[in-house]
Amino acid sequence: MKFTNAIVRKPSKSMVQGLTSANLGSPNYQNALRQHKSYVAALQSCGVKVKILDADENYPDSTFVEDVALLTPHCAIITNPGAPSRRGEIENMKHVVKDFYSEIEEIKSPGFIEAGDIMMVGKHYYIGLSARTNREGAQQLIHILEKYDLTGSLVKLEKVLHLKTGLAYLENNNLVVCGEFLSNTGFQKFNRIEIPEEESYAANCIWINDKVIIPAGYPLAKQKILDAGYDIIEVDVSEFRKLDGGLSCLSLRF
Ligand code: GLY
């Protein structure tokens, strides 16, 4: 398994109006730009070519580019975000993925999916049913995946925003697990790297070509992932945390 490409979108000034349930104050745009640059550098240091899309002021959450597409080895699937304010983000992404894929599929209303709710484990895709992803959207996705010899299964979320808020697959059967997923029997078969609740934000980390990018400032999570044998790159993404955004949300990796 190797990723060769990533897509990111620069934060917009309008990000201060982004959706959030966090009580961490408003993001600082200049700091967010600096942090985004560091994030891109971290991706590049993992050996992927990064396509950097222009900021889109019309969509405050559009820097969280992961939610609007699922990029599999065989096809691109444009999602249909459950958050109404984010639905228009897909129009530009449809054009962007044409540079990389000939097979492009779409999730259609009344199906809704945000790809922060999708975790790839080899040829299998776990799909979180959340406030942003509904059963109809998940079933459309499974139908599409099966056309390409891929599979999907559902995971009911209780509390977190997206599936990958509390789970991260680090390849080699290693799974970062936190919060409500600790007791989920569907994830017992993995080598689990359990993240304590006080560092739950760090459960949203990303594996890229045997390195793991984690948010800066979470020493317990860092030590556990180091102990599992990974090289770690830390990136400060505190401005994005203020918008409920994690490391994975900031890129598409494929
Ligand atoms: N602010 C990221 C999201 O809620 O979609």
PDB file of C-alpha atoms and ligand atoms in Angstrom:
ATOM      1  CA  MET A   1       0.000   0.000   0.000  1.00  0.00           C
ATOM      2  CA  LYS A   2       1.425   3.351  -1.030  1.00  0.00           C
ATOM      3  CA  PHE A   3      -0.107   6.767  -1.476  1.00  0.00           C
ATOM      4  CA  THR A   4       1.312   8.881  -4.286  1.00  0.00           C
ATOM      5  CA  ASN A   5      -0.989  11.911  -4.264  1.00  0.00           C
ATOM      6  CA  ALA A   6      -2.823  14.207  -1.917  1.00  0.00           C
ATOM      7  CA  ILE A   7      -5.265  17.053  -2.459  1.00  0.00           C
ATOM      8  CA  VAL A   8      -5.688  19.933  -0.017  1.00  0.00           C
ATOM      9  CA  ARG A   9      -7.545  23.247  -0.136  1.00  0.00           C
ATOM     10  CA  LYS A  10      -6.175  26.434   1.416  1.00  0.00           C
ATOM     11  CA  PRO A  11      -8.308  27.778   4.250  1.00  0.00           C
ATOM     12  CA  SER A  12     -10.597  30.665   3.333  1.00  0.00           C
ATOM     13  CA  LYS A  13     -10.949  33.906   5.316  1.00  0.00           C
ATOM     14  CA  SER A  14     -14.570  32.844   5.752  1.00  0.00           C
ATOM     15  CA  MET A  15     -13.384  29.874   7.852  1.00  0.00           C
ATOM     16  CA  VAL A  16     -14.280  31.914  10.931  1.00  0.00           C
ATOM     17  CA  GLN A  17     -17.921  31.158  10.041  1.00  0.00           C
ATOM     18  CA  GLY A  18     -17.278  27.408   9.792  1.00  0.00           C
ATOM     19  CA  LEU A  19     -19.443  24.851  11.528  1.00  0.00           C
ATOM     20  CA  THR A  20     -18.341  23.928  15.014  1.00  0.00           C
ATOM     21  CA  SER A  21     -19.449  22.466  18.300  1.00  0.00           C
ATOM     22  CA  ALA A  22     -16.076  23.154  19.951  1.00  0.00           C
ATOM     23  CA  ASN A  23     -15.941  25.881  22.554  1.00  0.00           C
ATOM     24  CA  LEU A  24     -12.429  26.943  21.647  1.00  0.00           C
ATOM     25  CA  GLY A  25     -13.012  30.384  20.179  1.00  0.00           C
ATOM     26  CA  SER A  26     -12.767  31.623  16.637  1.00  0.00           C
ATOM     27  CA  PRO A  27      -9.868  30.444  14.463  1.00  0.00           C
ATOM     28  CA  ASN A  28      -7.136  32.926  13.595  1.00  0.00           C
ATOM     29  CA  TYR A  29      -6.878  32.998   9.803  1.00  0.00           C
ATOM     30  CA  GLN A  30      -3.171  33.899   9.600  1.00  0.00           C
ATOM     31  CA  ASN A  31      -2.249  31.151  12.041  1.00  0.00           C
ATOM     32  CA  ALA A  32      -4.439  28.740  10.096  1.00  0.00           C
ATOM     33  CA  LEU A  33      -2.558  29.603   6.895  1.00  0.00           C
ATOM     34  CA  ARG A  34       0.772  28.948   8.622  1.00  0.00           C
ATOM     35  CA  GLN A  35      -0.447  25.677  10.077  1.00  0.00           C
ATOM     36  CA  HIS A  36      -1.818  24.620   6.702  1.00  0.00           C
ATOM     37  CA  LYS A  37       1.590  25.205   5.095  1.00  0.00           C
ATOM     38  CA  SER A  38       3.225  23.007   7.737  1.00  0.00           C
ATOM     39  CA  TYR A  39       0.596  20.355   7.105  1.00  0.00           C
ATOM     40  CA  VAL A  40       1.357  20.385   3.366  1.00  0.00           C
ATOM     41  CA  ALA A  41       5.094  20.107   4.128  1.00  0.00           C
ATOM     42  CA  ALA A  42       4.382  17.093   6.354  1.00  0.00           C
ATOM     43  CA  LEU A  43       2.423  15.402   3.565  1.00  0.00           C
ATOM     44  CA  GLN A  44       5.256  16.083   1.115  1.00  0.00           C
ATOM     45  CA  SER A  45       7.816  14.646   3.493  1.00  0.00           C
ATOM     46  CA  CYS A  46       5.834  11.382   3.374  1.00  0.00           C
ATOM     47  CA  GLY A  47       6.490  11.172  -0.347  1.00  0.00           C
ATOM     48  CA  VAL A  48       3.171  12.295  -1.835  1.00  0.00           C
ATOM     49  CA  LYS A  49       2.669  14.935  -4.507  1.00  0.00           C
ATOM     50  CA  VAL A  50       0.294  17.531  -3.108  1.00  0.00           C
ATOM     51  CA  LYS A  51      -2.206  19.411  -5.260  1.00  0.00           C
ATOM     52  CA  ILE A  52      -3.107  22.636  -3.467  1.00  0.00           C
ATOM     53  CA  LEU A  53      -6.515  24.035  -4.379  1.00  0.00           C
ATOM     54  CA  ASP A  54      -7.321  27.723  -4.031  1.00  0.00           C
ATOM     55  CA  ALA A  55      -9.339  28.854  -1.052  1.00  0.00           C
ATOM     56  CA  ASP A  56     -13.078  29.023  -1.688  1.00  0.00           C
ATOM     57  CA  GLU A  57     -14.609  31.910   0.240  1.00  0.00           C
ATOM     58  CA  ASN A  58     -18.134  30.665  -0.517  1.00  0.00           C
ATOM     59  CA  TYR A  59     -17.622  27.641   1.690  1.00  0.00           C
ATOM     60  CA  PRO A  60     -16.193  28.273   5.179  1.00  0.00           C
ATOM     61  CA  ASP A  61     -15.532  24.550   5.782  1.00  0.00           C
ATOM     62  CA  SER A  62     -14.068  23.809   2.364  1.00  0.00           C
ATOM     63  CA  THR A  63     -10.525  23.384   3.700  1.00  0.00           C
ATOM     64  CA  PHE A  64     -11.844  20.096   5.159  1.00  0.00           C
ATOM     65  CA  VAL A  65     -11.535  18.592   1.727  1.00  0.00           C
ATOM     66  CA  GLU A  66     -11.635  14.971   2.888  1.00  0.00           C
ATOM     67  CA  ASP A  67     -15.392  15.093   3.396  1.00  0.00           C
ATOM     68  CA  VAL A  68     -16.393  15.690  -0.209  1.00  0.00           C
ATOM     69  CA  ALA A  69     -14.801  12.726  -1.982  1.00  0.00           C
ATOM     70  CA  LEU A  70     -13.718   9.143  -1.412  1.00  0.00           C
ATOM     71  CA  LEU A  71     -10.727   8.364  -3.611  1.00  0.00           C
ATOM     72  CA  THR A  72     -10.275   4.602  -3.972  1.00  0.00           C
ATOM     73  CA  PRO A  73      -7.635   2.814  -6.058  1.00  0.00           C
ATOM     74  CA  HIS A  74     -10.301   2.178  -8.727  1.00  0.00           C
ATOM     75  CA  CYS A  75     -12.690   5.135  -8.741  1.00  0.00           C
ATOM     76  CA  ALA A  76     -13.460   8.519  -7.248  1.00  0.00           C
ATOM     77  CA  ILE A  77     -16.753   8.844  -5.414  1.00  0.00           C
ATOM     78  CA  ILE A  78     -18.077  12.357  -4.945  1.00  0.00           C
ATOM     79  CA  THR A  79     -20.037  12.462  -1.695  1.00  0.00           C
ATOM     80  CA  ASN A  80     -23.107  14.499  -0.750  1.00  0.00           C
ATOM     81  CA  PRO A  81     -22.355  16.257   2.551  1.00  0.00           C
ATOM     82  CA  GLY A  82     -24.984  15.988   5.252  1.00  0.00           C
ATOM     83  CA  ALA A  83     -24.291  19.563   6.340  1.00  0.00           C
ATOM     84  CA  PRO A  84     -26.393  21.774   4.000  1.00  0.00           C
ATOM     85  CA  SER A  85     -23.804  24.578   4.113  1.00  0.00           C
ATOM     86  CA  ARG A  86     -21.196  22.178   2.694  1.00  0.00           C
ATOM     87  CA  ARG A  87     -23.186  20.600  -0.122  1.00  0.00           C
ATOM     88  CA  GLY A  88     -21.964  23.028  -2.775  1.00  0.00           C
ATOM     89  CA  GLU A  89     -18.334  22.068  -2.115  1.00  0.00           C
ATOM     90  CA  ILE A  90     -18.750  19.021  -4.333  1.00  0.00           C
ATOM     91  CA  GLU A  91     -19.145  20.995  -7.580  1.00  0.00           C
ATOM     92  CA  ASN A  92     -15.516  22.088  -7.757  1.00  0.00           C
ATOM     93  CA  MET A  93     -14.282  18.705  -6.528  1.00  0.00           C
ATOM     94  CA  LYS A  94     -16.002  16.980  -9.457  1.00  0.00           C
ATOM     95  CA  HIS A  95     -13.663  18.912 -11.779  1.00  0.00           C
ATOM     96  CA  VAL A  96     -10.575  18.386  -9.645  1.00  0.00           C
ATOM     97  CA  VAL A  97     -10.826  14.586  -9.546  1.00  0.00           C
ATOM     98  CA  LYS A  98     -11.114  14.404 -13.360  1.00  0.00           C
ATOM     99  CA  ASP A  99      -7.354  15.052 -13.474  1.00  0.00           C
ATOM    100  CA  PHE A 100      -6.786  11.803 -11.595  1.00  0.00           C
ATOM    101  CA  TYR A 101      -9.681   9.445 -12.364  1.00  0.00           C
ATOM    102  CA  SER A 102     -11.639   8.222 -15.370  1.00  0.00           C
ATOM    103  CA  GLU A 103     -14.240   6.444 -13.225  1.00  0.00           C
ATOM    104  CA  ILE A 104     -16.189   9.025 -11.193  1.00  0.00           C
ATOM    105  CA  GLU A 105     -19.274   8.105  -9.172  1.00  0.00           C
ATOM    106  CA  GLU A 106     -21.635  10.263  -7.096  1.00  0.00           C
ATOM    107  CA  ILE A 107     -23.783   9.881  -3.995  1.00  0.00           C
ATOM    108  CA  LYS A 108     -27.227  11.373  -4.661  1.00  0.00           C
ATOM    109  CA  SER A 109     -29.882  12.864  -2.357  1.00  0.00           C
ATOM    110  CA  PRO A 110     -31.675  11.679  -0.296  1.00  0.00           C
ATOM    111  CA  GLY A 111     -28.414   9.890   0.404  1.00  0.00           C
ATOM    112  CA  PHE A 112     -25.870  11.891   2.384  1.00  0.00           C
ATOM    113  CA  ILE A 113     -22.260  11.073   3.185  1.00  0.00           C
ATOM    114  CA  GLU A 114     -19.237  12.959   4.425  1.00  0.00           C
ATOM    115  CA  ALA A 115     -16.078  10.969   3.850  1.00  0.00           C
ATOM    116  CA  GLY A 116     -14.754  11.770   7.312  1.00  0.00           C
ATOM    117  CA  ASP A 117     -17.204   8.967   8.096  1.00  0.00           C
ATOM    118  CA  ILE A 118     -15.371   6.478   5.882  1.00  0.00           C
ATOM    119  CA  MET A 119     -12.329   4.489   6.968  1.00  0.00           C
ATOM    120  CA  MET A 120     -10.475   2.343   4.443  1.00  0.00           C
ATOM    121  CA  VAL A 121      -8.998  -0.949   5.636  1.00  0.00           C
ATOM    122  CA  GLY A 122      -7.567  -2.638   2.555  1.00  0.00           C
ATOM    123  CA  LYS A 123     -10.475  -3.381   0.231  1.00  0.00           C
ATOM    124  CA  HIS A 124     -13.048  -2.820   2.968  1.00  0.00           C
ATOM    125  CA  TYR A 125     -14.615   0.525   3.897  1.00  0.00           C
ATOM    126  CA  TYR A 126     -16.191   1.157   7.299  1.00  0.00           C
ATOM    127  CA  ILE A 127     -18.968   3.736   6.992  1.00  0.00           C
ATOM    128  CA  GLY A 128     -20.136   5.687  10.050  1.00  0.00           C
ATOM    129  CA  LEU A 129     -23.824   6.514  10.330  1.00  0.00           C
ATOM    130  CA  SER A 130     -23.689   9.957  11.870  1.00  0.00           C
ATOM    131  CA  ALA A 131     -25.473  13.303  11.875  1.00  0.00           C
ATOM    132  CA  ARG A 132     -23.741  13.874   8.491  1.00  0.00           C
ATOM    133  CA  THR A 133     -24.031  10.411   6.875  1.00  0.00           C
ATOM    134  CA  ASN A 134     -27.341   8.582   6.543  1.00  0.00           C
ATOM    135  CA  ARG A 135     -28.238   4.968   5.803  1.00  0.00           C
ATOM    136  CA  GLU A 136     -29.386   5.774   2.261  1.00  0.00           C
ATOM    137  CA  GLY A 137     -26.034   7.402   1.481  1.00  0.00           C
ATOM    138  CA  ALA A 138     -24.129   4.499   3.027  1.00  0.00           C
ATOM    139  CA  GLN A 139     -26.143   1.974   1.004  1.00  0.00           C
ATOM    140  CA  GLN A 140     -25.494   3.893  -2.212  1.00  0.00           C
ATOM    141  CA  LEU A 141     -21.803   3.858  -1.346  1.00  0.00           C
ATOM    142  CA  ILE A 142     -21.736   0.100  -0.682  1.00  0.00           C
ATOM    143  CA  HIS A 143     -23.472  -0.490  -4.016  1.00  0.00           C
ATOM    144  CA  ILE A 144     -20.806   1.590  -5.808  1.00  0.00           C
ATOM    145  CA  LEU A 145     -17.930  -0.087  -3.929  1.00  0.00           C
ATOM    146  CA  GLU A 146     -19.192  -3.546  -4.877  1.00  0.00           C
ATOM    147  CA  LYS A 147     -19.020  -2.624  -8.581  1.00  0.00           C
ATOM    148  CA  TYR A 148     -15.251  -2.292  -8.090  1.00  0.00           C
ATOM    149  CA  ASP A 149     -14.780  -5.464  -6.032  1.00  0.00           C
ATOM    150  CA  LEU A 150     -14.640  -3.459  -2.785  1.00  0.00           C
ATOM    151  CA  THR A 151     -16.859  -3.880   0.276  1.00  0.00           C
ATOM    152  CA  GLY A 152     -18.456  -1.672   2.910  1.00  0.00           C
ATOM    153  CA  SER A 153     -20.113  -2.075   6.300  1.00  0.00           C
ATOM    154  CA  LEU A 154     -21.960   0.252   8.669  1.00  0.00           C
ATOM    155  CA  VAL A 155     -20.910   1.583  12.078  1.00  0.00           C
ATOM    156  CA  LYS A 156     -23.482   3.446  14.143  1.00  0.00           C
ATOM    157  CA  LEU A 157     -22.039   6.556  15.795  1.00  0.00           C
ATOM    158  CA  GLU A 158     -23.330   7.736  19.155  1.00  0.00           C
ATOM    159  CA  LYS A 159     -21.417  10.913  19.987  1.00  0.00           C
ATOM    160  CA  VAL A 160     -18.580  11.890  17.689  1.00  0.00           C
ATOM    161  CA  LEU A 161     -18.894  14.025  14.550  1.00  0.00           C
ATOM    162  CA  HIS A 162     -17.300  11.593  12.114  1.00  0.00           C
ATOM    163  CA  LEU A 163     -16.116   7.968  12.238  1.00  0.00           C
ATOM    164  CA  LYS A 164     -12.502   9.066  11.916  1.00  0.00           C
ATOM    165  CA  THR A 165     -12.885  11.448  14.842  1.00  0.00           C
ATOM    166  CA  GLY A 166     -12.227   8.357  16.963  1.00  0.00           C
ATOM    167  CA  LEU A 167     -10.553   5.811  14.668  1.00  0.00           C
ATOM    168  CA  ALA A 168      -7.486   5.760  12.433  1.00  0.00           C
ATOM    169  CA  TYR A 169      -6.203   2.757  10.505  1.00  0.00           C
ATOM    170  CA  LEU A 170      -2.399   2.664  10.431  1.00  0.00           C
ATOM    171  CA  GLU A 171      -2.102  -0.397   8.117  1.00  0.00           C
ATOM    172  CA  ASN A 172      -0.631  -3.768   9.212  1.00  0.00           C
ATOM    173  CA  ASN A 173      -3.812  -4.445  11.210  1.00  0.00           C
ATOM    174  CA  ASN A 174      -2.989  -1.553  13.592  1.00  0.00           C
ATOM    175  CA  LEU A 175      -5.936   0.606  14.582  1.00  0.00           C
ATOM    176  CA  VAL A 176      -5.992   3.746  16.687  1.00  0.00           C
ATOM    177  CA  VAL A 177      -9.147   3.599  18.803  1.00  0.00           C
ATOM    178  CA  CYS A 178     -10.738   6.106  21.174  1.00  0.00           C
ATOM    179  CA  GLY A 179     -13.968   6.943  22.982  1.00  0.00           C
ATOM    180  CA  GLU A 180     -17.157   5.210  21.899  1.00  0.00           C
ATOM    181  CA  PHE A 181     -15.248   2.828  19.606  1.00  0.00           C
ATOM    182  CA  LEU A 182     -13.286   1.225  22.463  1.00  0.00           C
ATOM    183  CA  SER A 183     -16.268  -0.951  23.328  1.00  0.00           C
ATOM    184  CA  ASN A 184     -17.357  -1.620  19.731  1.00  0.00           C
ATOM    185  CA  THR A 185     -16.959  -5.352  19.131  1.00  0.00           C
ATOM    186  CA  GLY A 186     -16.471  -4.758  15.405  1.00  0.00           C
ATOM    187  CA  PHE A 187     -12.978  -3.416  16.070  1.00  0.00           C
ATOM    188  CA  GLN A 188     -11.701  -6.081  18.487  1.00  0.00           C
ATOM    189  CA  LYS A 189      -9.852  -7.994  15.764  1.00  0.00           C
ATOM    190  CA  PHE A 190      -7.287  -5.245  15.243  1.00  0.00           C
ATOM    191  CA  ASN A 191      -4.055  -4.554  17.145  1.00  0.00           C
ATOM    192  CA  ARG A 192      -5.508  -1.644  19.033  1.00  0.00           C
ATOM    193  CA  ILE A 193      -3.658   1.529  19.958  1.00  0.00           C
ATOM    194  CA  GLU A 194      -5.976   2.939  22.598  1.00  0.00           C
ATOM    195  CA  ILE A 195      -5.979   6.705  23.049  1.00  0.00           C
ATOM    196  CA  PRO A 196      -7.109   8.109  26.423  1.00  0.00           C
ATOM    197  CA  GLU A 197     -10.125  10.388  26.395  1.00  0.00           C
ATOM    198  CA  GLU A 198      -8.120  13.458  27.442  1.00  0.00           C
ATOM    199  CA  GLU A 199      -6.134  13.158  24.211  1.00  0.00           C
ATOM    200  CA  SER A 200      -9.044  12.099  22.016  1.00  0.00           C
ATOM    201  CA  TYR A 201      -8.274  14.765  19.400  1.00  0.00           C
ATOM    202  CA  ALA A 202      -5.078  12.853  18.527  1.00  0.00           C
ATOM    203  CA  ALA A 203      -7.085   9.752  17.564  1.00  0.00           C
ATOM    204  CA  ASN A 204      -7.600  11.520  14.250  1.00  0.00           C
ATOM    205  CA  CYS A 205      -4.155  10.913  12.828  1.00  0.00           C
ATOM    206  CA  ILE A 206      -3.089   9.719   9.372  1.00  0.00           C
ATOM    207  CA  TRP A 207      -0.865   6.961   8.040  1.00  0.00           C
ATOM    208  CA  ILE A 208       1.036   7.864   4.888  1.00  0.00           C
ATOM    209  CA  ASN A 209       3.648   5.478   3.518  1.00  0.00           C
ATOM    210  CA  ASP A 210       4.700   4.122   6.920  1.00  0.00           C
ATOM    211  CA  LYS A 211       4.807   7.497   8.633  1.00  0.00           C
ATOM    212  CA  VAL A 212       2.063   8.782  10.905  1.00  0.00           C
ATOM    213  CA  ILE A 213       1.151  12.452  11.076  1.00  0.00           C
ATOM    214  CA  ILE A 214      -0.348  13.392  14.432  1.00  0.00           C
ATOM    215  CA  PRO A 215      -1.507  16.696  15.920  1.00  0.00           C
ATOM    216  CA  ALA A 216       1.123  18.410  18.086  1.00  0.00           C
ATOM    217  CA  GLY A 217       0.511  18.553  21.812  1.00  0.00           C
ATOM    218  CA  TYR A 218      -0.667  15.029  22.663  1.00  0.00           C
ATOM    219  CA  PRO A 219       2.272  13.264  24.391  1.00  0.00           C
ATOM    220  CA  LEU A 220       0.408  10.141  25.530  1.00  0.00           C
ATOM    221  CA  ALA A 221      -0.968   9.450  22.060  1.00  0.00           C
ATOM    222  CA  LYS A 222       2.431  10.179  20.545  1.00  0.00           C
ATOM    223  CA  GLN A 223       4.165   7.685  22.827  1.00  0.00           C
ATOM    224  CA  LYS A 224       1.626   4.960  22.087  1.00  0.00           C
ATOM    225  CA  ILE A 225       2.046   5.371  18.329  1.00  0.00           C
ATOM    226  CA  LEU A 226       5.841   5.489  18.678  1.00  0.00           C
ATOM    227  CA  ASP A 227       5.661   2.297  20.747  1.00  0.00           C
ATOM    228  CA  ALA A 228       3.770   0.662  17.875  1.00  0.00           C
ATOM    229  CA  GLY A 229       6.865   1.260  15.741  1.00  0.00           C
ATOM    230  CA  TYR A 230       5.927   4.252  13.594  1.00  0.00           C
ATOM    231  CA  ASP A 231       7.902   7.311  12.586  1.00  0.00           C
ATOM    232  CA  ILE A 232       5.881  10.313  13.667  1.00  0.00           C
ATOM    233  CA  ILE A 233       5.511  13.811  12.253  1.00  0.00           C
ATOM    234  CA  GLU A 234       3.769  16.296  14.524  1.00  0.00           C
ATOM    235  CA  VAL A 235       1.834  19.211  13.066  1.00  0.00           C
ATOM    236  CA  ASP A 236       0.086  21.968  14.978  1.00  0.00           C
ATOM    237  CA  VAL A 237      -3.497  22.136  13.719  1.00  0.00           C
ATOM    238  CA  SER A 238      -5.011  23.975  16.670  1.00  0.00           C
ATOM    239  CA  GLU A 239      -6.825  26.528  14.466  1.00  0.00           C
ATOM    240  CA  PHE A 240      -8.635  23.729  12.645  1.00  0.00           C
ATOM    241  CA  ARG A 241      -9.529  22.014  15.901  1.00  0.00           C
ATOM    242  CA  LYS A 242     -11.561  25.113  16.727  1.00  0.00           C
ATOM    243  CA  LEU A 243     -13.798  24.092  13.812  1.00  0.00           C
ATOM    244  CA  ASP A 244     -14.080  20.422  14.813  1.00  0.00           C
ATOM    245  CA  GLY A 245     -11.575  19.637  12.078  1.00  0.00           C
ATOM    246  CA  GLY A 246      -8.924  16.966  12.428  1.00  0.00           C
ATOM    247  CA  LEU A 247      -5.752  16.126  10.552  1.00  0.00           C
ATOM    248  CA  SER A 248      -7.459  13.675   8.242  1.00  0.00           C
ATOM    249  CA  CYS A 249     -10.155  16.192   7.267  1.00  0.00           C
ATOM    250  CA  LEU A 250      -7.517  18.467   5.720  1.00  0.00           C
ATOM    251  CA  SER A 251      -6.517  16.174   2.849  1.00  0.00           C
ATOM    252  CA  LEU A 252      -7.495  13.497   0.391  1.00  0.00           C
ATOM    253  CA  ARG A 253      -4.791  10.852   0.139  1.00  0.00           C
ATOM    254  CA  PHE A 254      -4.657   8.312  -2.681  1.00  0.00           C
TER     255      PHE A 254
HETATM  256  N1  GLY B   1     -16.234  22.378  10.626  1.00  0.00           N
HETATM  257  C1  GLY B   1     -16.141  21.127   9.980  1.00  0.00           C
HETATM  258  C2  GLY B   1     -17.459  20.541   9.799  1.00  0.00           C
HETATM  259  O1  GLY B   1     -18.242  20.650  10.708  1.00  0.00           O
HETATM  260  O2  GLY B   1     -17.813  20.001   8.783  1.00  0.00           O
END
